CSV table of C-alpha atoms and ligand atoms in Angstrom, one decimal:
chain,number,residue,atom,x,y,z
T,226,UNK,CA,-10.6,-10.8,8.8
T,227,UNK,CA,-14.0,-11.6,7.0
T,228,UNK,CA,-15.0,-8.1,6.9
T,229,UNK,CA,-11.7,-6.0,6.4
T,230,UNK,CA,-11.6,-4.8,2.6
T,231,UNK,CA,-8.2,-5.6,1.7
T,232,UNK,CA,-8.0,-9.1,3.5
T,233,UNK,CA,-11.0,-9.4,1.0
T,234,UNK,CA,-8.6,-8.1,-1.8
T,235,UNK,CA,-5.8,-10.0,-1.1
T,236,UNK,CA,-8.1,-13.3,-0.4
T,237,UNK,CA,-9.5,-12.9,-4.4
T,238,UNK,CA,-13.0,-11.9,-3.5
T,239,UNK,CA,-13.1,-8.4,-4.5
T,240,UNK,CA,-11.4,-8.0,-8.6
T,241,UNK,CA,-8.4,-5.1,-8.4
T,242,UNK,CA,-5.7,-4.6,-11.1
T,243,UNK,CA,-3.4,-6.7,-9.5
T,244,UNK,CA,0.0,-5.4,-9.9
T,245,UNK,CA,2.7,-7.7,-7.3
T,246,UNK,CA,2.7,-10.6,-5.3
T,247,UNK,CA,5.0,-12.7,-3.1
T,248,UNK,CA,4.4,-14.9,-0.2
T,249,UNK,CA,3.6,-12.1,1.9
T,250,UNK,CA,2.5,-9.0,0.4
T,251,UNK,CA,0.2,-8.2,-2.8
T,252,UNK,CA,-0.2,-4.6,-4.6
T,253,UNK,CA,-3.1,-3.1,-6.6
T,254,UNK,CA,-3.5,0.2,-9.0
T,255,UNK,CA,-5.5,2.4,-6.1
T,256,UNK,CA,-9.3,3.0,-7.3
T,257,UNK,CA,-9.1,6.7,-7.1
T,258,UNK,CA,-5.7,7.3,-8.2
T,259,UNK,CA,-4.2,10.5,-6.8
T,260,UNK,CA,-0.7,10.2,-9.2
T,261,UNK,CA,0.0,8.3,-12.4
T,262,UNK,CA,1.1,5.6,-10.4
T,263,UNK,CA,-0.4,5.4,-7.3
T,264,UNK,CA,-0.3,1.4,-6.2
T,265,UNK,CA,-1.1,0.2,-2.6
T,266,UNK,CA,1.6,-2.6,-1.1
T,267,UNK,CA,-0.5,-4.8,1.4
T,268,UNK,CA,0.6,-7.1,3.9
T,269,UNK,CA,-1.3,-10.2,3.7
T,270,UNK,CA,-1.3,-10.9,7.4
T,271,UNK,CA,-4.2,-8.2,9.0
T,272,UNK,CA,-2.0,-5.3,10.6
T,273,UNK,CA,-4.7,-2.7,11.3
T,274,UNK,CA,-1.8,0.3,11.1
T,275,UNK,CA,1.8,1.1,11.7
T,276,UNK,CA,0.8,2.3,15.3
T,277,UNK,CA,-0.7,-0.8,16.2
T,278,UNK,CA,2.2,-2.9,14.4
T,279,UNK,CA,4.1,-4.6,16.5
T,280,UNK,CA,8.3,-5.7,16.9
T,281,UNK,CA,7.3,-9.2,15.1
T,282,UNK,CA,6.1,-7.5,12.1
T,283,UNK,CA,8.9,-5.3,11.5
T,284,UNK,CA,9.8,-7.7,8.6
T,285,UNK,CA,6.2,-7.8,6.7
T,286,UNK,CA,6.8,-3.5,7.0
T,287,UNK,CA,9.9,-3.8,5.5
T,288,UNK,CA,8.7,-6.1,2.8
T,289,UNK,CA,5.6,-4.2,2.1
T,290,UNK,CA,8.5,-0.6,1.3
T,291,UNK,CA,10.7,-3.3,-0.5
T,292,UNK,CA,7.7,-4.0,-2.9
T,293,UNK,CA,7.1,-0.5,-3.4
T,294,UNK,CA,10.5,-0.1,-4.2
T,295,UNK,CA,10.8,-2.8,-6.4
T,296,UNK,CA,7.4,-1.5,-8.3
T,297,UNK,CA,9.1,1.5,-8.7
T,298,UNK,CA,12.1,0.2,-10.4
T,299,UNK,CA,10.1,-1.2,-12.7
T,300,UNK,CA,8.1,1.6,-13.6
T,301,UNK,CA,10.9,3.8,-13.9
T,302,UNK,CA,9.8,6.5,-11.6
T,303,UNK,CA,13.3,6.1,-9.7
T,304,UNK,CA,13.9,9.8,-10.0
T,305,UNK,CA,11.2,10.5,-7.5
T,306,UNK,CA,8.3,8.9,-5.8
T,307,UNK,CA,6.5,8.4,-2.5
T,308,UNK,CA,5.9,6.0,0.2
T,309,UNK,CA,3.5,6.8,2.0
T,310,UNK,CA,1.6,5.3,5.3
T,311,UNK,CA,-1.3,7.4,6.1
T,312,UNK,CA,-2.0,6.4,10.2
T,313,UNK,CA,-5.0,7.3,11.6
T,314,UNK,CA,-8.2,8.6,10.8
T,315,UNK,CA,-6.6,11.9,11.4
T,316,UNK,CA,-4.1,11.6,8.7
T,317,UNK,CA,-6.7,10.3,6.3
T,318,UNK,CA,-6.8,6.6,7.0
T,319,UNK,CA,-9.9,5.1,5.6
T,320,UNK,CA,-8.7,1.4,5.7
T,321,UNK,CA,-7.7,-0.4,8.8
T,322,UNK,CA,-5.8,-2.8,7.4
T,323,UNK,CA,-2.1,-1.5,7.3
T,324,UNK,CA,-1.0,-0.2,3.3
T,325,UNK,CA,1.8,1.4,1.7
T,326,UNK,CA,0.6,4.0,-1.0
T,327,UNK,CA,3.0,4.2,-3.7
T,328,UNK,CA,2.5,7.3,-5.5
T,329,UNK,CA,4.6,8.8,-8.6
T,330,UNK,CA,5.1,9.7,-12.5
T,331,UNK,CA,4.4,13.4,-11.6
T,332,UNK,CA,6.1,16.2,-9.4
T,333,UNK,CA,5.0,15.9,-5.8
T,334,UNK,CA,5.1,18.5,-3.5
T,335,UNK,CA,6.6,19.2,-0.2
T,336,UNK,CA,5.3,19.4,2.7
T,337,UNK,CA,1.9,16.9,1.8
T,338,UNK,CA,-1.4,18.5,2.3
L,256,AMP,P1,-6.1,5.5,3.2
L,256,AMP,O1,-7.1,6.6,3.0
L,256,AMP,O2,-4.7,5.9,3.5
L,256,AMP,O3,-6.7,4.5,4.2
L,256,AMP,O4,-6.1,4.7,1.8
L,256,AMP,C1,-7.1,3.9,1.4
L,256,AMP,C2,-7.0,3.8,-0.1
L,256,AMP,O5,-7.7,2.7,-0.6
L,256,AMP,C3,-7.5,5.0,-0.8
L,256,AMP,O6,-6.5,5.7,-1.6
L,256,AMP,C4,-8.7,4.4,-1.7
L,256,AMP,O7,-8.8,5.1,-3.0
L,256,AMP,C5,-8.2,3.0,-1.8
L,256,AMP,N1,-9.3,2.0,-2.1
L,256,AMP,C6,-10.4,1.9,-1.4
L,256,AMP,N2,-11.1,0.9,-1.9
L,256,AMP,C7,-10.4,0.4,-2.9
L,256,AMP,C8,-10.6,-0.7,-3.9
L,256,AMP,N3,-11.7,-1.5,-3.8
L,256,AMP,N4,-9.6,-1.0,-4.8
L,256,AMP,C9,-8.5,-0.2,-4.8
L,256,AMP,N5,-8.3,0.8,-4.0
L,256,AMP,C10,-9.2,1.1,-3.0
């Protein structure tokens, strides 16, 4: 979608500190970082959120958690981080095009604000 900010990320036309790519997802450090790694895991293909995801893109949400997972690894935050899909404006989603935030390096507490 011409006008959805992260198709515009993935697509090269807006510069972020690219972090992972594979054929079908791409990660970025998040612009107002809330954790000392906080990385966003984008599907390429426009998904506008988990609730309007659908059974044939189980595997791209899968992927997308895999990635974050993988990022992790390599970050060595293993001991304990955060996927997180905010859905709905409600919950704080201010992009519609479906992201995992990856968010660790620090304590994090529970239950999220
Ligand atoms: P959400 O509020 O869950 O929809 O998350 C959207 C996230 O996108 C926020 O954490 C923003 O800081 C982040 N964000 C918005 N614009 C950019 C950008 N140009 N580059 C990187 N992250 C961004």
């Amino acid at each position: 979608m011409n006008d959805c900010l992260f198709c515009r990320i993935v697509a090269g036309e807006i510069p972020v500190k690219k972090v992972y790519e594979d054929e079908h997802t791409f990660a970025f450090e998040d612009v107002n970082p809330q954790a000392p790694t906080h990385v966003l895991v984008v599907p390429k293909k426009h998904i506008i959120g988990l609730k309007e995801a659908s059974a044939e893109d189980a595997d791209i949400v899968g992927l997308c958690h895999l990635a974050a997972a993988q990022i992790a690894r390599q970050r060595g935050i293993e001991n304990g981080y955060r996927t997180v899909l905010n859905v709905g404006p409600g919950a704080g989603q201010s992009v519609f095009h479906l992201h995992v935030h990856l968010l660790g390096g620090r304590d994090l507490k529970w239950p999220p604000g």
